[in-house]
mmCIF file with all atom_site columns, C-alpha atoms in Angstrom:
data_model
loop_
_atom_site.group_PDB
_atom_site.id
_atom_site.type_symbol
_atom_site.label_atom_id
_atom_site.label_alt_id
_atom_site.label_comp_id
_atom_site.label_asym_id
_atom_site.label_entity_id
_atom_site.label_seq_id
_atom_site.pdbx_PDB_ins_code
_atom_site.Cartn_x
_atom_site.Cartn_y
_atom_site.Cartn_z
_atom_site.occupancy
_atom_site.B_iso_or_equiv
_atom_site.pdbx_formal_charge
_atom_site.auth_seq_id
_atom_site.auth_comp_id
_atom_site.auth_asym_id
_atom_site.auth_atom_id
_atom_site.pdbx_PDB_model_num
ATOM 1   C CA . MET V 1 1   ? -25.884 14.164 -46.749 1.00 0.00 ? 1   MET V CA 1
ATOM 2   C CA . ALA V 1 2   ? -27.368 15.416 -43.495 1.00 0.00 ? 2   ALA V CA 1
ATOM 3   C CA . THR V 1 3   ? -26.998 11.962 -41.940 1.00 0.00 ? 3   THR V CA 1
ATOM 4   C CA . ALA V 1 4   ? -23.358 11.779 -43.033 1.00 0.00 ? 4   ALA V CA 1
ATOM 5   C CA . THR V 1 5   ? -22.685 15.191 -41.533 1.00 0.00 ? 5   THR V CA 1
ATOM 6   C CA . THR V 1 6   ? -24.258 14.167 -38.214 1.00 0.00 ? 6   THR V CA 1
ATOM 7   C CA . THR V 1 7   ? -22.220 10.958 -38.077 1.00 0.00 ? 7   THR V CA 1
ATOM 8   C CA . THR V 1 8   ? -18.987 12.805 -38.765 1.00 0.00 ? 8   THR V CA 1
ATOM 9   C CA . GLY V 1 9   ? -19.782 15.382 -36.083 1.00 0.00 ? 9   GLY V CA 1
ATOM 10  C CA . THR V 1 10  ? -20.518 12.649 -33.523 1.00 0.00 ? 10  THR V CA 1
ATOM 11  C CA . ALA V 1 11  ? -17.271 10.861 -34.333 1.00 0.00 ? 11  ALA V CA 1
ATOM 12  C CA . ALA V 1 12  ? -15.335 14.089 -33.915 1.00 0.00 ? 12  ALA V CA 1
ATOM 13  C CA . THR V 1 13  ? -16.992 14.743 -30.572 1.00 0.00 ? 13  THR V CA 1
ATOM 14  C CA . THR V 1 14  ? -16.228 11.218 -29.391 1.00 0.00 ? 14  THR V CA 1
ATOM 15  C CA . SER V 1 15  ? -12.611 11.579 -30.455 1.00 0.00 ? 15  SER V CA 1
ATOM 16  C CA . ALA V 1 16  ? -12.259 14.908 -28.639 1.00 0.00 ? 16  ALA V CA 1
ATOM 17  C CA . THR V 1 17  ? -13.756 13.429 -25.482 1.00 0.00 ? 17  THR V CA 1
ATOM 18  C CA . ALA V 1 18  ? -11.298 10.540 -25.601 1.00 0.00 ? 18  ALA V CA 1
ATOM 19  C CA . THR V 1 19  ? -8.385  12.914 -26.072 1.00 0.00 ? 19  THR V CA 1
ATOM 20  C CA . ALA V 1 20  ? -9.432  15.072 -23.117 1.00 0.00 ? 20  ALA V CA 1
ATOM 21  C CA . SER V 1 21  ? -9.503  12.219 -20.600 1.00 0.00 ? 21  SER V CA 1
ATOM 22  C CA . PRO V 1 22  ? -8.914  13.313 -16.983 1.00 0.00 ? 22  PRO V CA 1
ATOM 23  C CA . THR V 1 23  ? -5.516  13.063 -15.347 1.00 0.00 ? 23  THR V CA 1
ATOM 24  C CA . PRO V 1 24  ? -5.296  9.788  -13.394 1.00 0.00 ? 24  PRO V CA 1
ATOM 25  C CA . VAL V 1 25  ? -5.650  10.201 -9.626  1.00 0.00 ? 25  VAL V CA 1
ATOM 26  C CA . GLU V 1 26  ? -2.536  9.208  -7.703  1.00 0.00 ? 26  GLU V CA 1
ATOM 27  C CA . PHE V 1 27  ? -2.775  6.583  -4.959  1.00 0.00 ? 27  PHE V CA 1
ATOM 28  C CA . ALA V 1 28  ? -0.292  5.810  -2.186  1.00 0.00 ? 28  ALA V CA 1
ATOM 29  C CA . PRO V 1 29  ? -2.078  3.271  0.040   1.00 0.00 ? 29  PRO V CA 1
ATOM 30  C CA . GLU V 1 30  ? 0.871   2.319  2.258   1.00 0.00 ? 30  GLU V CA 1
ATOM 31  C CA . ASP V 1 31  ? 1.962   5.901  2.866   1.00 0.00 ? 31  ASP V CA 1
ATOM 32  C CA . CYS V 1 32  ? -1.642  6.994  3.429   1.00 0.00 ? 32  CYS V CA 1
ATOM 33  C CA . ALA V 1 33  ? -1.981  4.328  6.119   1.00 0.00 ? 33  ALA V CA 1
ATOM 34  C CA . LEU V 1 34  ? 1.077   5.791  7.867   1.00 0.00 ? 34  LEU V CA 1
ATOM 35  C CA . VAL V 1 35  ? -0.295  9.335  7.687   1.00 0.00 ? 35  VAL V CA 1
ATOM 36  C CA . LYS V 1 36  ? -3.700  8.349  9.023   1.00 0.00 ? 36  LYS V CA 1
ATOM 37  C CA . SER V 1 37  ? -2.035  6.488  11.890  1.00 0.00 ? 37  SER V CA 1
ATOM 38  C CA . ALA V 1 38  ? 0.257   9.444  12.619  1.00 0.00 ? 38  ALA V CA 1
ATOM 39  C CA . PHE V 1 39  ? -2.487  12.091 12.646  1.00 0.00 ? 39  PHE V CA 1
ATOM 40  C CA . PRO V 1 40  ? -5.767  10.487 13.797  1.00 0.00 ? 40  PRO V CA 1
ATOM 41  C CA . VAL V 1 41  ? -7.233  13.905 14.686  1.00 0.00 ? 41  VAL V CA 1
ATOM 42  C CA . ILE V 1 42  ? -7.395  14.839 10.997  1.00 0.00 ? 42  ILE V CA 1
ATOM 43  C CA . SER V 1 43  ? -10.223 13.562 8.819   1.00 0.00 ? 43  SER V CA 1
ATOM 44  C CA . PHE V 1 44  ? -8.337  12.518 5.711   1.00 0.00 ? 44  PHE V CA 1
ATOM 45  C CA . PRO V 1 45  ? -10.275 11.270 2.673   1.00 0.00 ? 45  PRO V CA 1
ATOM 46  C CA . GLN V 1 46  ? -10.027 7.586  1.836   1.00 0.00 ? 46  GLN V CA 1
ATOM 47  C CA . ASN V 1 47  ? -7.361  8.468  -0.714  1.00 0.00 ? 47  ASN V CA 1
ATOM 48  C CA . CYS V 1 48  ? -5.234  10.875 1.302   1.00 0.00 ? 48  CYS V CA 1
ATOM 49  C CA . CYS V 1 49  ? -3.482  12.045 -1.888  1.00 0.00 ? 49  CYS V CA 1
ATOM 50  C CA . THR V 1 50  ? -6.535  14.235 -2.534  1.00 0.00 ? 50  THR V CA 1
ATOM 51  C CA . TYR V 1 51  ? -6.367  15.993 0.868   1.00 0.00 ? 51  TYR V CA 1
ATOM 52  C CA . ARG V 1 52  ? -6.709  19.783 0.623   1.00 0.00 ? 52  ARG V CA 1
ATOM 53  C CA . TYR V 1 53  ? -7.591  21.985 3.608   1.00 0.00 ? 53  TYR V CA 1
ATOM 54  C CA . PRO V 1 54  ? -8.335  24.890 3.869   1.00 0.00 ? 54  PRO V CA 1
ATOM 55  C CA . ALA V 1 55  ? -7.617  26.813 0.689   1.00 0.00 ? 55  ALA V CA 1
ATOM 56  C CA . TYR V 1 56  ? -4.516  24.667 0.079   1.00 0.00 ? 56  TYR V CA 1
ATOM 57  C CA . ASP V 1 57  ? -2.716  25.797 3.256   1.00 0.00 ? 57  ASP V CA 1
ATOM 58  C CA . SER V 1 58  ? -2.541  22.115 4.136   1.00 0.00 ? 58  SER V CA 1
ATOM 59  C CA . TYR V 1 59  ? -2.344  19.424 1.488   1.00 0.00 ? 59  TYR V CA 1
ATOM 60  C CA . ILE V 1 60  ? -0.809  16.152 0.357   1.00 0.00 ? 60  ILE V CA 1
ATOM 61  C CA . ASN V 1 61  ? 0.716   15.368 -3.017  1.00 0.00 ? 61  ASN V CA 1
ATOM 62  C CA . CYS V 1 62  ? 1.593   11.913 -4.257  1.00 0.00 ? 62  CYS V CA 1
ATOM 63  C CA . LYS V 1 63  ? 3.588   10.534 -7.158  1.00 0.00 ? 63  LYS V CA 1
ATOM 64  C CA . GLY V 1 64  ? 4.491   7.031  -8.186  1.00 0.00 ? 64  GLY V CA 1
ATOM 65  C CA . GLY V 1 65  ? 2.682   5.440  -5.267  1.00 0.00 ? 65  GLY V CA 1
ATOM 66  C CA . ARG V 1 66  ? 4.440   7.566  -2.630  1.00 0.00 ? 66  ARG V CA 1
ATOM 67  C CA . ILE V 1 67  ? 3.548   10.698 -0.703  1.00 0.00 ? 67  ILE V CA 1
ATOM 68  C CA . THR V 1 68  ? 5.963   13.374 -1.880  1.00 0.00 ? 68  THR V CA 1
ATOM 69  C CA . THR V 1 69  ? 4.505   16.443 -0.126  1.00 0.00 ? 69  THR V CA 1
ATOM 70  C CA . LEU V 1 70  ? 2.996   16.578 3.354   1.00 0.00 ? 70  LEU V CA 1
ATOM 71  C CA . VAL V 1 71  ? 1.949   20.055 4.484   1.00 0.00 ? 71  VAL V CA 1
ATOM 72  C CA . LEU V 1 72  ? -0.085  20.224 7.711   1.00 0.00 ? 72  LEU V CA 1
ATOM 73  C CA . PHE V 1 73  ? 0.116   23.927 8.545   1.00 0.00 ? 73  PHE V CA 1
ATOM 74  C CA . ASP V 1 74  ? -1.520  25.618 11.543  1.00 0.00 ? 74  ASP V CA 1
ATOM 75  C CA . LEU V 1 75  ? -3.924  22.794 12.401  1.00 0.00 ? 75  LEU V CA 1
ATOM 76  C CA . ASP V 1 76  ? -3.371  22.879 16.185  1.00 0.00 ? 76  ASP V CA 1
ATOM 77  C CA . ILE V 1 77  ? -1.907  19.354 16.178  1.00 0.00 ? 77  ILE V CA 1
ATOM 78  C CA . ARG V 1 78  ? -0.498  18.487 19.602  1.00 0.00 ? 78  ARG V CA 1
ATOM 79  C CA . GLY V 1 79  ? 1.879   15.907 21.008  1.00 0.00 ? 79  GLY V CA 1
ATOM 80  C CA . PRO V 1 80  ? 5.224   14.432 19.914  1.00 0.00 ? 80  PRO V CA 1
ATOM 81  C CA . LEU V 1 81  ? 6.255   14.254 16.270  1.00 0.00 ? 81  LEU V CA 1
ATOM 82  C CA . PRO V 1 82  ? 4.748   10.935 15.130  1.00 0.00 ? 82  PRO V CA 1
ATOM 83  C CA . THR V 1 83  ? 7.356   8.305  14.293  1.00 0.00 ? 83  THR V CA 1
ATOM 84  C CA . GLU V 1 84  ? 5.270   7.202  11.293  1.00 0.00 ? 84  GLU V CA 1
ATOM 85  C CA . VAL V 1 85  ? 6.309   10.382 9.482   1.00 0.00 ? 85  VAL V CA 1
ATOM 86  C CA . PHE V 1 86  ? 9.879   9.122  9.309   1.00 0.00 ? 86  PHE V CA 1
ATOM 87  C CA . GLY V 1 87  ? 8.689   6.135  7.292   1.00 0.00 ? 87  GLY V CA 1
ATOM 88  C CA . LEU V 1 88  ? 7.540   8.412  4.460   1.00 0.00 ? 88  LEU V CA 1
ATOM 89  C CA . THR V 1 89  ? 10.827  8.077  2.636   1.00 0.00 ? 89  THR V CA 1
ATOM 90  C CA . GLY V 1 90  ? 9.425   9.448  -0.634  1.00 0.00 ? 90  GLY V CA 1
ATOM 91  C CA . LEU V 1 91  ? 8.903   12.896 0.902   1.00 0.00 ? 91  LEU V CA 1
ATOM 92  C CA . THR V 1 92  ? 10.533  15.867 -0.775  1.00 0.00 ? 92  THR V CA 1
ATOM 93  C CA . ASN V 1 93  ? 8.542   18.490 1.156   1.00 0.00 ? 93  ASN V CA 1
ATOM 94  C CA . LEU V 1 94  ? 7.585   18.208 4.839   1.00 0.00 ? 94  LEU V CA 1
ATOM 95  C CA . ASN V 1 95  ? 5.940   21.193 6.520   1.00 0.00 ? 95  ASN V CA 1
ATOM 96  C CA . LEU V 1 96  ? 4.468   20.795 10.016  1.00 0.00 ? 96  LEU V CA 1
ATOM 97  C CA . SER V 1 97  ? 4.768   24.453 11.013  1.00 0.00 ? 97  SER V CA 1
ATOM 98  C CA . SER V 1 98  ? 2.599   26.464 13.417  1.00 0.00 ? 98  SER V CA 1
ATOM 99  C CA . ASN V 1 99  ? 1.241   23.529 15.404  1.00 0.00 ? 99  ASN V CA 1
ATOM 100 C CA . SER V 1 100 ? 1.988   22.405 18.982  1.00 0.00 ? 100 SER V CA 1
ATOM 101 C CA . PHE V 1 101 ? 4.345   19.478 18.483  1.00 0.00 ? 101 PHE V CA 1
ATOM 102 C CA . THR V 1 102 ? 6.364   18.690 21.604  1.00 0.00 ? 102 THR V CA 1
ATOM 103 C CA . GLY V 1 103 ? 9.348   16.559 22.548  1.00 0.00 ? 103 GLY V CA 1
ATOM 104 C CA . SER V 1 104 ? 12.570  16.030 20.671  1.00 0.00 ? 104 SER V CA 1
ATOM 105 C CA . VAL V 1 105 ? 13.271  15.457 16.988  1.00 0.00 ? 105 VAL V CA 1
ATOM 106 C CA . SER V 1 106 ? 13.975  11.758 16.484  1.00 0.00 ? 106 SER V CA 1
ATOM 107 C CA . PRO V 1 107 ? 17.231  10.625 14.835  1.00 0.00 ? 107 PRO V CA 1
ATOM 108 C CA . ALA V 1 108 ? 14.926  8.725  12.465  1.00 0.00 ? 108 ALA V CA 1
ATOM 109 C CA . ILE V 1 109 ? 14.450  12.015 10.610  1.00 0.00 ? 109 ILE V CA 1
ATOM 110 C CA . GLY V 1 110 ? 17.676  11.049 8.857   1.00 0.00 ? 110 GLY V CA 1
ATOM 111 C CA . ASN V 1 111 ? 15.653  8.408  6.977   1.00 0.00 ? 111 ASN V CA 1
ATOM 112 C CA . LEU V 1 112 ? 14.067  11.155 4.876   1.00 0.00 ? 112 LEU V CA 1
ATOM 113 C CA . THR V 1 113 ? 16.917  11.280 2.404   1.00 0.00 ? 113 THR V CA 1
ATOM 114 C CA . ALA V 1 114 ? 14.817  12.663 -0.471  1.00 0.00 ? 114 ALA V CA 1
ATOM 115 C CA . LEU V 1 115 ? 13.716  15.761 1.460   1.00 0.00 ? 115 LEU V CA 1
ATOM 116 C CA . ARG V 1 116 ? 14.331  19.129 -0.156  1.00 0.00 ? 116 ARG V CA 1
ATOM 117 C CA . TYR V 1 117 ? 12.175  21.282 2.112   1.00 0.00 ? 117 TYR V CA 1
ATOM 118 C CA . LEU V 1 118 ? 11.897  20.689 5.877   1.00 0.00 ? 118 LEU V CA 1
ATOM 119 C CA . THR V 1 119 ? 9.866   23.223 7.860   1.00 0.00 ? 119 THR V CA 1
ATOM 120 C CA . LEU V 1 120 ? 9.100   22.683 11.557  1.00 0.00 ? 120 LEU V CA 1
ATOM 121 C CA . PHE V 1 121 ? 8.778   26.370 12.431  1.00 0.00 ? 121 PHE V CA 1
ATOM 122 C CA . SER V 1 122 ? 6.772   27.589 15.459  1.00 0.00 ? 122 SER V CA 1
ATOM 123 C CA . ASN V 1 123 ? 6.062   24.473 17.500  1.00 0.00 ? 123 ASN V CA 1
ATOM 124 C CA . GLU V 1 124 ? 7.088   23.436 21.026  1.00 0.00 ? 124 GLU V CA 1
ATOM 125 C CA . LEU V 1 125 ? 9.921   21.069 20.120  1.00 0.00 ? 125 LEU V CA 1
ATOM 126 C CA . SER V 1 126 ? 12.673  20.705 22.701  1.00 0.00 ? 126 SER V CA 1
ATOM 127 C CA . GLY V 1 127 ? 15.953  18.918 23.309  1.00 0.00 ? 127 GLY V CA 1
ATOM 128 C CA . LYS V 1 128 ? 18.918  18.679 20.984  1.00 0.00 ? 128 LYS V CA 1
ATOM 129 C CA . LEU V 1 129 ? 18.730  18.315 17.237  1.00 0.00 ? 129 LEU V CA 1
ATOM 130 C CA . PRO V 1 130 ? 20.160  14.898 16.279  1.00 0.00 ? 130 PRO V CA 1
ATOM 131 C CA . ASP V 1 131 ? 23.361  14.994 14.270  1.00 0.00 ? 131 ASP V CA 1
ATOM 132 C CA . VAL V 1 132 ? 21.989  12.893 11.407  1.00 0.00 ? 132 VAL V CA 1
ATOM 133 C CA . PHE V 1 133 ? 21.675  15.399 8.587   1.00 0.00 ? 133 PHE V CA 1
ATOM 134 C CA . GLY V 1 134 ? 24.611  14.050 6.620   1.00 0.00 ? 134 GLY V CA 1
ATOM 135 C CA . SER V 1 135 ? 22.248  11.529 5.016   1.00 0.00 ? 135 SER V CA 1
ATOM 136 C CA . MET V 1 136 ? 19.978  14.307 3.737   1.00 0.00 ? 136 MET V CA 1
ATOM 137 C CA . GLN V 1 137 ? 22.034  15.475 0.801   1.00 0.00 ? 137 GLN V CA 1
ATOM 138 C CA . ASN V 1 138 ? 19.053  16.883 -1.135  1.00 0.00 ? 138 ASN V CA 1
ATOM 139 C CA . LEU V 1 139 ? 17.994  19.305 1.593   1.00 0.00 ? 139 LEU V CA 1
ATOM 140 C CA . THR V 1 140 ? 17.617  22.871 0.331   1.00 0.00 ? 140 THR V CA 1
ATOM 141 C CA . ILE V 1 141 ? 15.615  24.658 3.028   1.00 0.00 ? 141 ILE V CA 1
ATOM 142 C CA . PHE V 1 142 ? 15.567  23.725 6.725   1.00 0.00 ? 142 PHE V CA 1
ATOM 143 C CA . TYR V 1 143 ? 13.574  26.030 8.967   1.00 0.00 ? 143 TYR V CA 1
ATOM 144 C CA . ILE V 1 144 ? 13.047  25.097 12.629  1.00 0.00 ? 144 ILE V CA 1
ATOM 145 C CA . GLY V 1 145 ? 12.887  28.521 14.296  1.00 0.00 ? 145 GLY V CA 1
ATOM 146 C CA . ARG V 1 146 ? 10.659  29.428 17.239  1.00 0.00 ? 146 ARG V CA 1
ATOM 147 C CA . ASN V 1 147 ? 10.804  26.182 19.184  1.00 0.00 ? 147 ASN V CA 1
ATOM 148 C CA . ASN V 1 148 ? 12.483  25.351 22.508  1.00 0.00 ? 148 ASN V CA 1
ATOM 149 C CA . LEU V 1 149 ? 15.581  23.578 21.227  1.00 0.00 ? 149 LEU V CA 1
ATOM 150 C CA . THR V 1 150 ? 18.778  23.361 23.253  1.00 0.00 ? 150 THR V CA 1
ATOM 151 C CA . GLY V 1 151 ? 22.260  22.074 22.527  1.00 0.00 ? 151 GLY V CA 1
ATOM 152 C CA . THR V 1 152 ? 24.497  22.933 19.620  1.00 0.00 ? 152 THR V CA 1
ATOM 153 C CA . ILE V 1 153 ? 23.832  23.238 15.907  1.00 0.00 ? 153 ILE V CA 1
ATOM 154 C CA . PRO V 1 154 ? 24.558  19.779 14.433  1.00 0.00 ? 154 PRO V CA 1
ATOM 155 C CA . PRO V 1 155 ? 27.915  19.678 12.588  1.00 0.00 ? 155 PRO V CA 1
ATOM 156 C CA . SER V 1 156 ? 26.414  17.386 9.932   1.00 0.00 ? 156 SER V CA 1
ATOM 157 C CA . LEU V 1 157 ? 24.513  20.384 8.547   1.00 0.00 ? 157 LEU V CA 1
ATOM 158 C CA . GLY V 1 158 ? 27.893  21.531 7.257   1.00 0.00 ? 158 GLY V CA 1
ATOM 159 C CA . THR V 1 159 ? 28.013  18.580 4.875   1.00 0.00 ? 159 THR V CA 1
ATOM 160 C CA . ILE V 1 160 ? 24.859  19.436 2.880   1.00 0.00 ? 160 ILE V CA 1
ATOM 161 C CA . ASN V 1 161 ? 26.132  21.115 -0.264  1.00 0.00 ? 161 ASN V CA 1
ATOM 162 C CA . THR V 1 162 ? 22.564  21.745 -1.488  1.00 0.00 ? 162 THR V CA 1
ATOM 163 C CA . LEU V 1 163 ? 21.564  23.757 1.606   1.00 0.00 ? 163 LEU V CA 1
ATOM 164 C CA . TYR V 1 164 ? 20.294  27.198 0.613   1.00 0.00 ? 164 TYR V CA 1
ATOM 165 C CA . ALA V 1 165 ? 18.570  28.459 3.791   1.00 0.00 ? 165 ALA V CA 1
ATOM 166 C CA . PHE V 1 166 ? 18.740  27.445 7.460   1.00 0.00 ? 166 PHE V CA 1
ATOM 167 C CA . GLY V 1 167 ? 16.733  29.037 10.278  1.00 0.00 ? 167 GLY V CA 1
ATOM 168 C CA . ILE V 1 168 ? 17.034  28.286 13.987  1.00 0.00 ? 168 ILE V CA 1
ATOM 169 C CA . GLU V 1 169 ? 16.167  31.626 15.621  1.00 0.00 ? 169 GLU V CA 1
ATOM 170 C CA . ARG V 1 170 ? 14.500  32.039 19.022  1.00 0.00 ? 170 ARG V CA 1
ATOM 171 C CA . GLN V 1 171 ? 15.987  28.939 20.611  1.00 0.00 ? 171 GLN V CA 1
ATOM 172 C CA . LEU V 1 172 ? 18.252  28.096 23.540  1.00 0.00 ? 172 LEU V CA 1
ATOM 173 C CA . VAL V 1 173 ? 21.030  26.751 21.335  1.00 0.00 ? 173 VAL V CA 1
ATOM 174 C CA . TYR V 1 174 ? 24.622  27.464 22.262  1.00 0.00 ? 174 TYR V CA 1
ATOM 175 C CA . GLY V 1 175 ? 28.100  26.993 20.882  1.00 0.00 ? 175 GLY V CA 1
ATOM 176 C CA . ASP V 1 176 ? 29.402  27.945 17.462  1.00 0.00 ? 176 ASP V CA 1
ATOM 177 C CA . VAL V 1 177 ? 27.821  27.761 14.078  1.00 0.00 ? 177 VAL V CA 1
ATOM 178 C CA . PRO V 1 178 ? 29.634  24.724 12.596  1.00 0.00 ? 178 PRO V CA 1
ATOM 179 C CA . PRO V 1 179 ? 32.704  26.025 10.724  1.00 0.00 ? 179 PRO V CA 1
ATOM 180 C CA . ALA V 1 180 ? 31.997  23.676 7.808   1.00 0.00 ? 180 ALA V CA 1
ATOM 181 C CA . MET V 1 181 ? 28.864  25.692 7.040   1.00 0.00 ? 181 MET V CA 1
ATOM 182 C CA . GLY V 1 182 ? 31.214  28.370 5.774   1.00 0.00 ? 182 GLY V CA 1
ATOM 183 C CA . ASN V 1 183 ? 32.115  26.053 2.893   1.00 0.00 ? 183 ASN V CA 1
ATOM 184 C CA . LEU V 1 184 ? 28.587  25.363 1.716   1.00 0.00 ? 184 LEU V CA 1
ATOM 185 C CA . PRO V 1 185 ? 28.453  26.643 -1.862  1.00 0.00 ? 185 PRO V CA 1
ATOM 186 C CA . LYS V 1 186 ? 24.718  27.422 -2.002  1.00 0.00 ? 186 LYS V CA 1
ATOM 187 C CA . LEU V 1 187 ? 24.012  28.726 1.511   1.00 0.00 ? 187 LEU V CA 1
ATOM 188 C CA . ASP V 1 188 ? 22.524  32.214 1.110   1.00 0.00 ? 188 ASP V CA 1
ATOM 189 C CA . TYR V 1 189 ? 20.314  32.622 4.190   1.00 0.00 ? 189 TYR V CA 1
ATOM 190 C CA . LEU V 1 190 ? 21.187  31.865 7.815   1.00 0.00 ? 190 LEU V CA 1
ATOM 191 C CA . PHE V 1 191 ? 18.545  32.903 10.371  1.00 0.00 ? 191 PHE V CA 1
ATOM 192 C CA . ILE V 1 192 ? 19.910  33.055 13.934  1.00 0.00 ? 192 ILE V CA 1
ATOM 193 C CA . ASP V 1 193 ? 18.384  34.790 16.925  1.00 0.00 ? 193 ASP V CA 1
ATOM 194 C CA . PHE V 1 194 ? 20.863  37.478 17.877  1.00 0.00 ? 194 PHE V CA 1
ATOM 195 C CA . THR V 1 195 ? 19.276  37.823 21.321  1.00 0.00 ? 195 THR V CA 1
ATOM 196 C CA . CYS V 1 196 ? 20.871  34.441 21.992  1.00 0.00 ? 196 CYS V CA 1
ATOM 197 C CA . ILE V 1 197 ? 24.230  35.940 21.106  1.00 0.00 ? 197 ILE V CA 1
ATOM 198 C CA . ASN V 1 198 ? 23.597  38.846 23.474  1.00 0.00 ? 198 ASN V CA 1
ATOM 199 C CA . ASN V 1 199 ? 22.687  36.416 26.256  1.00 0.00 ? 199 ASN V CA 1
ATOM 200 C CA . ASN V 1 200 ? 25.880  34.453 25.613  1.00 0.00 ? 200 ASN V CA 1
ATOM 201 C CA . THR V 1 201 ? 24.081  31.242 24.683  1.00 0.00 ? 201 THR V CA 1
ATOM 202 C CA . LEU V 1 202 ? 25.597  31.617 21.237  1.00 0.00 ? 202 LEU V CA 1
ATOM 203 C CA . PRO V 1 203 ? 29.043  33.201 21.426  1.00 0.00 ? 203 PRO V CA 1
ATOM 204 C CA . GLY V 1 204 ? 28.800  34.790 18.028  1.00 0.00 ? 204 GLY V CA 1
ATOM 205 C CA . ARG V 1 205 ? 31.438  32.786 16.191  1.00 0.00 ? 205 ARG V CA 1
ATOM 206 C CA . ILE V 1 206 ? 29.866  32.554 12.761  1.00 0.00 ? 206 ILE V CA 1
ATOM 207 C CA . PRO V 1 207 ? 32.039  31.347 9.909   1.00 0.00 ? 207 PRO V CA 1
ATOM 208 C CA . THR V 1 208 ? 32.499  33.488 6.841   1.00 0.00 ? 208 THR V CA 1
ATOM 209 C CA . ILE V 1 209 ? 29.855  32.462 4.317   1.00 0.00 ? 209 ILE V CA 1
ATOM 210 C CA . PRO V 1 210 ? 30.443  34.326 1.049   1.00 0.00 ? 210 PRO V CA 1
ATOM 211 C CA . GLY V 1 211 ? 26.921  34.017 -0.340  1.00 0.00 ? 211 GLY V CA 1
ATOM 212 C CA . LEU V 1 212 ? 24.969  35.135 2.744   1.00 0.00 ? 212 LEU V CA 1
ATOM 213 C CA . LYS V 1 213 ? 22.296  37.744 2.174   1.00 0.00 ? 213 LYS V CA 1
#
């Protein structure tokens, strides 16, 4: 009887071990190659989908063979926004805030049609924002404050019915907030630097947006 009991216990343990198998690790080899090419100053692991640094302030998530989240926050990365990033068309979350990226935002950013969260806050980006956001119909949050942007706010932002929050404060933008943004059904937060209004770079014509908080 003792032998039978031992055998049964072993079988149960084996079954439990099989049931509690680890979650499969995601791989995205093509996207990882793009990321490693774009940011050679960062020591990514061989499988970049496992990148976490430090304390999850910066990390990468992957799903279905694609990178879906790329957060490289406050890593003192310098230079232009790498064009390779715009080939990561599976991205839903892109956060490159609090670095030292320079130059203009490429029109190729319109390739990121799956993006829901786009955060380029506190860099050294300059020039005009390209008017290509009409292709980004999943965008919910777009925050690009505290850069050195000039020009007008792109009218195509007024076509994104999913847009919930938009921030462009502390810039040298001028002109009106696109009137079509007043029709966006989900727009609740609009962050604009009112010192620009006082300096007449933004004349203060802001459309009525019923949901603004």
